């Protein structure tokens, strides 16, 4: 179990500041929800932690040391779009095998792939399928299995259910909760859906225009929001008819 | 494949055959010296004459095919490999160095190709090898640019990022993920380029910079024949024709590959004339037994019957793949062959015509970016609708577009109308899309997942806008969504679709607490809200949606239904009193 911490992290693209001095901690074995509207920098924060976005200020530490930026990363990420997250020309098994930290003999590799597929509640027979034959929910589970294959300490889940049907979303959210319980993973769970974040996260941080405007235990932030922007988000999440 | 493609492939086959077996079949004939027939014209014995040693030129043209083709292929291969390496530079050496290489390539592409070829030919020296290198190098920038574009598109896919995070090396990413996914367009382009290279090569040899005696390719033969061009034109024209034919073979084949559509099995004709029924009076939209079949065959919609009353808001919910979008497209008349649409009737605002869009019907799609043409300004795109359907002048139509943008609460509509779609945010594009629907006077608005791609706060605004538009225009709404809460918020009545059928129809207010179909209940239970019990797992629907290629005979939901029995699996339940389930009596409300 590891702690992922962001210290005054800034990301700038040219003159455009995407993140401005963001400090956030993902404690060991905990799930931290990150909410905010699209374009506010949620994905950039996650991408910065795995070296996909340039950190122009501050630092990102894993257990007090810089996150390794080469080779297998102990921080793994799962992406939003199930249709872009798997190589259409590689089978499920090949995609997962690619993330395994060491080269295994064929038998052992197949057993490991089957184990990982079982973790995300997929049948081992799926290993031979190309992504084209999987539904969106199944693809996201394969993407999770691939992230787990790398034996990560921390998982960054970037809007992983927002492209899914509600019926499938439930299964993926349950899976996320099971994984935290059984594997003790630390997780940064990004979403714009407050109900979803409330369900999976212990802590929640609200990002607005590249800055964290509020953070704290989920129940407190959603039950007693202190920042106007948080209240605004909460209002939008209530049914239209109940509001008026 | 079109005839042109067939001709190209046939020609290419012939060219390859000659290149492969030419030297074996005609090699001897091409070297026999006929001293009695030096520099002779065409005759029965020598179809296009002989050269200065009396050797048969036709045979020599055939034999020269191998060298000509091989050199062209070699040069193309050099271009291709170099092009891939340069084009993939951003992946291989990182962004910054990559950008430098890309700019260098862009400068090189701007140079006239011939100039580059001649420059390199001089650098590498006279001869076949030098010429191949020269032509190959000169062709590389064009390939590099193509590769760069293709690679850039693939590199943005998340699986590339995932591979990087998994620690896969750059080379392996290129070989395993990037190249396989850009191979198709690359091969097509290389094939077409080979035709051009063939021509360039012939040119070099013709100029004496390429193949040297005693070897000969088509260019060399043309050069040899040039001296006698006024006496025996065929001696020079013969190899020239060979170049043209071979070049055409490559080009046409490449074009044919590029244009080949995805392979689909066409559908048979519709099953006989179906029953015609009359539309329900007073309904804006009346649909009876709608069936939509895609090539496959995929039975996307399997008999859907419903109406939308004047000014009513009806929701259509269900998982993706349940046929919601296809139903919407059929209603809008936007499905074209090979998709087959059948219905006993499908009437919008009293019309069965398929061009309802833009007048009595407006459509809003999920992805507002793809619904607009990115190359045109927003205002004129809206205006286009009225110019086309209402025959308005350019100016009146533009004025109406501005007015409609104002109606959908876009600030500074005059300025915004002159902007391009990419200058709009997602929510604004969706507003503009609704504005486009309002260019006519729609009686029905069909909105397919209009807010799914948007943020909660923007979602809210778009839904409010739709409600407002309905209040002001009295238009009816068919709102499609996989999000139960969006539909309950906005609609009066809800249709629940599963596997191409409506399984339940109920007032929106009853959806949460009084649904009777097991699927509807499961769907509602699966959505977490701000009151969901945190100590229990979320309700899920076990199993997978039905594969539309093989919808079962009985109730399509049976494999996932906790109440299913043999009767359910054998007999499809009809939609009775708003619900299609054999066991509604057992489902406690
Ligand atoms: N162009 C197409 N070719 C073949 N099948 C298609 C095509 N478009 C949609 N389908 C199939 O039609 C079914 C219904 O799709 P759709 O209406 O998009 O579902 P929904 O709107 O409920 O998400 C799905 O099984 C889908 O795979
Ligand atoms: S008909 Fe049977 S299988 Fe289908 S939903 Fe009703 S109870 Fe379930
Ligand atoms: Mg759809």
PDB file of C-alpha atoms in Angstrom, chain B residues 243-366:
ATOM      1  CA  UNK B 243       6.002   2.035 -68.269  1.00  0.00           C
ATOM      2  CA  UNK B 244       2.563   3.550 -68.617  1.00  0.00           C
ATOM      3  CA  UNK B 245       0.788   0.194 -68.352  1.00  0.00           C
ATOM      4  CA  UNK B 246       2.761  -0.912 -65.302  1.00  0.00           C
ATOM      5  CA  UNK B 247       2.304   2.481 -63.670  1.00  0.00           C
ATOM      6  CA  UNK B 248      -1.427   2.296 -64.291  1.00  0.00           C
ATOM      7  CA  UNK B 249      -1.522  -1.199 -62.844  1.00  0.00           C
ATOM      8  CA  UNK B 250      -0.090   0.050 -59.546  1.00  0.00           C
ATOM      9  CA  UNK B 251      -2.218   3.171 -59.440  1.00  0.00           C
ATOM     10  CA  UNK B 252      -5.529   1.531 -60.254  1.00  0.00           C
ATOM     11  CA  UNK B 253      -4.905  -1.261 -57.769  1.00  0.00           C
ATOM     12  CA  UNK B 254      -4.087   1.237 -55.052  1.00  0.00           C
ATOM     13  CA  UNK B 255      -7.171   3.302 -55.862  1.00  0.00           C
ATOM     14  CA  UNK B 256      -9.318   0.209 -55.796  1.00  0.00           C
ATOM     15  CA  UNK B 257      -8.051  -0.769 -52.338  1.00  0.00           C
ATOM     16  CA  UNK B 258      -8.542   2.766 -51.096  1.00  0.00           C
ATOM     17  CA  UNK B 259     -12.123   2.881 -52.307  1.00  0.00           C
ATOM     18  CA  UNK B 260     -13.136  -0.658 -51.336  1.00  0.00           C
ATOM     19  CA  UNK B 261     -16.004  -0.366 -48.859  1.00  0.00           C
ATOM     20  CA  UNK B 262     -16.263  -2.580 -45.800  1.00  0.00           C
ATOM     21  CA  UNK B 263     -17.414  -6.018 -46.779  1.00  0.00           C
ATOM     22  CA  UNK B 264     -21.083  -6.404 -45.991  1.00  0.00           C
ATOM     23  CA  UNK B 265     -23.495  -9.107 -46.933  1.00  0.00           C
ATOM     24  CA  UNK B 266     -26.412  -7.436 -48.657  1.00  0.00           C
ATOM     25  CA  UNK B 267     -29.877  -8.124 -47.282  1.00  0.00           C
ATOM     26  CA  UNK B 268     -32.510  -9.908 -49.273  1.00  0.00           C
ATOM     27  CA  UNK B 269     -35.608  -8.015 -50.358  1.00  0.00           C
ATOM     28  CA  UNK B 270     -38.256  -7.105 -47.801  1.00  0.00           C
ATOM     29  CA  UNK B 271     -40.692  -9.833 -46.804  1.00  0.00           C
ATOM     30  CA  UNK B 272     -43.630  -9.246 -49.089  1.00  0.00           C
ATOM     31  CA  UNK B 273     -45.914  -6.223 -48.784  1.00  0.00           C
ATOM     32  CA  UNK B 274     -46.722  -5.632 -45.119  1.00  0.00           C
ATOM     33  CA  UNK B 275     -50.049  -4.654 -43.677  1.00  0.00           C
ATOM     34  CA  UNK B 276     -50.855  -0.974 -43.984  1.00  0.00           C
ATOM     35  CA  UNK B 277     -52.500   0.593 -40.990  1.00  0.00           C
ATOM     36  CA  UNK B 278     -53.819   4.075 -40.368  1.00  0.00           C
ATOM     37  CA  UNK B 279     -51.974   6.450 -38.016  1.00  0.00           C
ATOM     38  CA  UNK B 280     -53.453   7.128 -34.599  1.00  0.00           C
ATOM     39  CA  UNK B 281     -55.430  10.353 -34.944  1.00  0.00           C
ATOM     40  CA  UNK B 282     -54.103  13.367 -33.087  1.00  0.00           C
ATOM     41  CA  UNK B 283     -50.592  11.978 -32.702  1.00  0.00           C
ATOM     42  CA  UNK B 284     -47.562  13.906 -33.921  1.00  0.00           C
ATOM     43  CA  UNK B 285     -45.685  10.679 -34.320  1.00  0.00           C
ATOM     44  CA  UNK B 286     -47.369   7.370 -34.925  1.00  0.00           C
ATOM     45  CA  UNK B 287     -45.358   4.225 -35.478  1.00  0.00           C
ATOM     46  CA  UNK B 288     -46.779   0.755 -36.003  1.00  0.00           C
ATOM     47  CA  UNK B 289     -44.645  -2.385 -35.929  1.00  0.00           C
ATOM     48  CA  UNK B 290     -41.389  -0.739 -36.923  1.00  0.00           C
ATOM     49  CA  UNK B 291     -38.713  -3.243 -37.927  1.00  0.00           C
ATOM     50  CA  UNK B 292     -35.174  -2.237 -38.820  1.00  0.00           C
ATOM     51  CA  UNK B 293     -32.659  -4.722 -40.141  1.00  0.00           C
ATOM     52  CA  UNK B 294     -28.981  -3.995 -40.720  1.00  0.00           C
ATOM     53  CA  UNK B 295     -26.700  -6.062 -42.900  1.00  0.00           C
ATOM     54  CA  UNK B 296     -25.552  -9.062 -40.921  1.00  0.00           C
ATOM     55  CA  UNK B 297     -28.436  -9.467 -40.510  1.00  0.00           C
ATOM     56  CA  UNK B 298     -28.776  -7.532 -37.277  1.00  0.00           C
ATOM     57  CA  UNK B 299     -32.368  -7.169 -36.181  1.00  0.00           C
ATOM     58  CA  UNK B 300     -31.853  -3.846 -34.453  1.00  0.00           C
ATOM     59  CA  UNK B 301     -35.551  -3.045 -34.028  1.00  0.00           C
ATOM     60  CA  UNK B 302     -37.991  -5.931 -33.930  1.00  0.00           C
ATOM     61  CA  UNK B 303     -41.490  -4.549 -34.035  1.00  0.00           C
ATOM     62  CA  UNK B 304     -41.961  -1.324 -32.135  1.00  0.00           C
ATOM     63  CA  UNK B 305     -45.312   0.401 -31.869  1.00  0.00           C
ATOM     64  CA  UNK B 306     -45.841   3.746 -30.173  1.00  0.00           C
ATOM     65  CA  UNK B 307     -47.222   7.235 -30.524  1.00  0.00           C
ATOM     66  CA  UNK B 308     -46.194  10.652 -29.348  1.00  0.00           C
ATOM     67  CA  UNK B 309     -49.096  13.010 -28.767  1.00  0.00           C
ATOM     68  CA  UNK B 310     -49.212  16.682 -29.718  1.00  0.00           C
ATOM     69  CA  UNK B 311     -46.855  18.547 -27.387  1.00  0.00           C
ATOM     70  CA  UNK B 312     -46.066  15.442 -25.355  1.00  0.00           C
ATOM     71  CA  UNK B 313     -42.606  14.502 -24.082  1.00  0.00           C
ATOM     72  CA  UNK B 314     -41.863  10.813 -24.401  1.00  0.00           C
ATOM     73  CA  UNK B 315     -38.686   9.171 -23.174  1.00  0.00           C
ATOM     74  CA  UNK B 316     -37.018   6.145 -24.689  1.00  0.00           C
ATOM     75  CA  UNK B 317     -34.671   4.356 -22.298  1.00  0.00           C
ATOM     76  CA  UNK B 318     -32.637   1.183 -22.509  1.00  0.00           C
ATOM     77  CA  UNK B 319     -29.087  -0.067 -22.661  1.00  0.00           C
ATOM     78  CA  UNK B 320     -26.885   0.752 -25.625  1.00  0.00           C
ATOM     79  CA  UNK B 321     -27.594  -1.590 -28.455  1.00  0.00           C
ATOM     80  CA  UNK B 322     -31.245  -1.904 -27.484  1.00  0.00           C
ATOM     81  CA  UNK B 323     -32.267  -0.098 -30.656  1.00  0.00           C
ATOM     82  CA  UNK B 324     -33.071   3.366 -29.325  1.00  0.00           C
ATOM     83  CA  UNK B 325     -30.902   5.294 -31.762  1.00  0.00           C
ATOM     84  CA  UNK B 326     -31.952   3.174 -34.692  1.00  0.00           C
ATOM     85  CA  UNK B 327     -35.599   3.865 -33.818  1.00  0.00           C
ATOM     86  CA  UNK B 328     -34.827   7.588 -33.748  1.00  0.00           C
ATOM     87  CA  UNK B 329     -33.021   7.463 -37.064  1.00  0.00           C
ATOM     88  CA  UNK B 330     -35.913   5.565 -38.620  1.00  0.00           C
ATOM     89  CA  UNK B 331     -38.360   8.164 -37.314  1.00  0.00           C
ATOM     90  CA  UNK B 332     -36.215  10.912 -38.823  1.00  0.00           C
ATOM     91  CA  UNK B 333     -36.028   9.040 -42.123  1.00  0.00           C
ATOM     92  CA  UNK B 334     -32.254   9.008 -41.912  1.00  0.00           C
ATOM     93  CA  UNK B 335     -31.699   5.305 -42.557  1.00  0.00           C
ATOM     94  CA  UNK B 336     -30.733   4.377 -46.073  1.00  0.00           C
ATOM     95  CA  UNK B 337     -30.071   1.097 -47.832  1.00  0.00           C
ATOM     96  CA  UNK B 338     -28.506  -1.308 -47.105  1.00  0.00           C
ATOM     97  CA  UNK B 339     -30.392  -0.790 -43.848  1.00  0.00           C
ATOM     98  CA  UNK B 340     -33.947  -2.059 -44.252  1.00  0.00           C
ATOM     99  CA  UNK B 341     -36.797  -0.181 -42.588  1.00  0.00           C
ATOM    100  CA  UNK B 342     -40.291  -1.689 -42.521  1.00  0.00           C
ATOM    101  CA  UNK B 343     -43.413  -0.584 -40.707  1.00  0.00           C
ATOM    102  CA  UNK B 344     -47.152  -0.812 -41.018  1.00  0.00           C
ATOM    103  CA  UNK B 345     -46.987   2.936 -40.847  1.00  0.00           C
ATOM    104  CA  UNK B 346     -44.556   5.582 -39.684  1.00  0.00           C
ATOM    105  CA  UNK B 347     -46.146   8.997 -39.783  1.00  0.00           C
ATOM    106  CA  UNK B 348     -44.709  12.285 -38.514  1.00  0.00           C
ATOM    107  CA  UNK B 349     -47.029  15.297 -38.373  1.00  0.00           C
ATOM    108  CA  UNK B 350     -49.370  13.662 -40.845  1.00  0.00           C
ATOM    109  CA  UNK B 351     -46.685  12.966 -43.416  1.00  0.00           C
ATOM    110  CA  UNK B 352     -45.207   9.660 -44.428  1.00  0.00           C
ATOM    111  CA  UNK B 353     -42.609  11.387 -46.597  1.00  0.00           C
ATOM    112  CA  UNK B 354     -39.021  10.693 -45.750  1.00  0.00           C
ATOM    113  CA  UNK B 355     -37.847  14.270 -45.992  1.00  0.00           C
ATOM    114  CA  UNK B 356     -39.421  15.590 -42.840  1.00  0.00           C
ATOM    115  CA  UNK B 357     -36.168  16.746 -41.379  1.00  0.00           C
ATOM    116  CA  UNK B 358     -35.762  20.487 -41.210  1.00  0.00           C
ATOM    117  CA  UNK B 359     -39.459  21.299 -41.418  1.00  0.00           C
ATOM    118  CA  UNK B 360     -41.831  19.531 -39.068  1.00  0.00           C
ATOM    119  CA  UNK B 361     -39.079  17.480 -37.453  1.00  0.00           C
ATOM    120  CA  UNK B 362     -35.883  18.459 -35.674  1.00  0.00           C
ATOM    121  CA  UNK B 363     -33.142  16.108 -34.552  1.00  0.00           C
ATOM    122  CA  UNK B 364     -30.477  16.622 -31.884  1.00  0.00           C
ATOM    123  CA  UNK B 365     -27.698  14.079 -31.657  1.00  0.00           C
ATOM    124  CA  UNK B 366     -25.389  13.006 -28.882  1.00  0.00           C
TER     125      UNK B 366
END
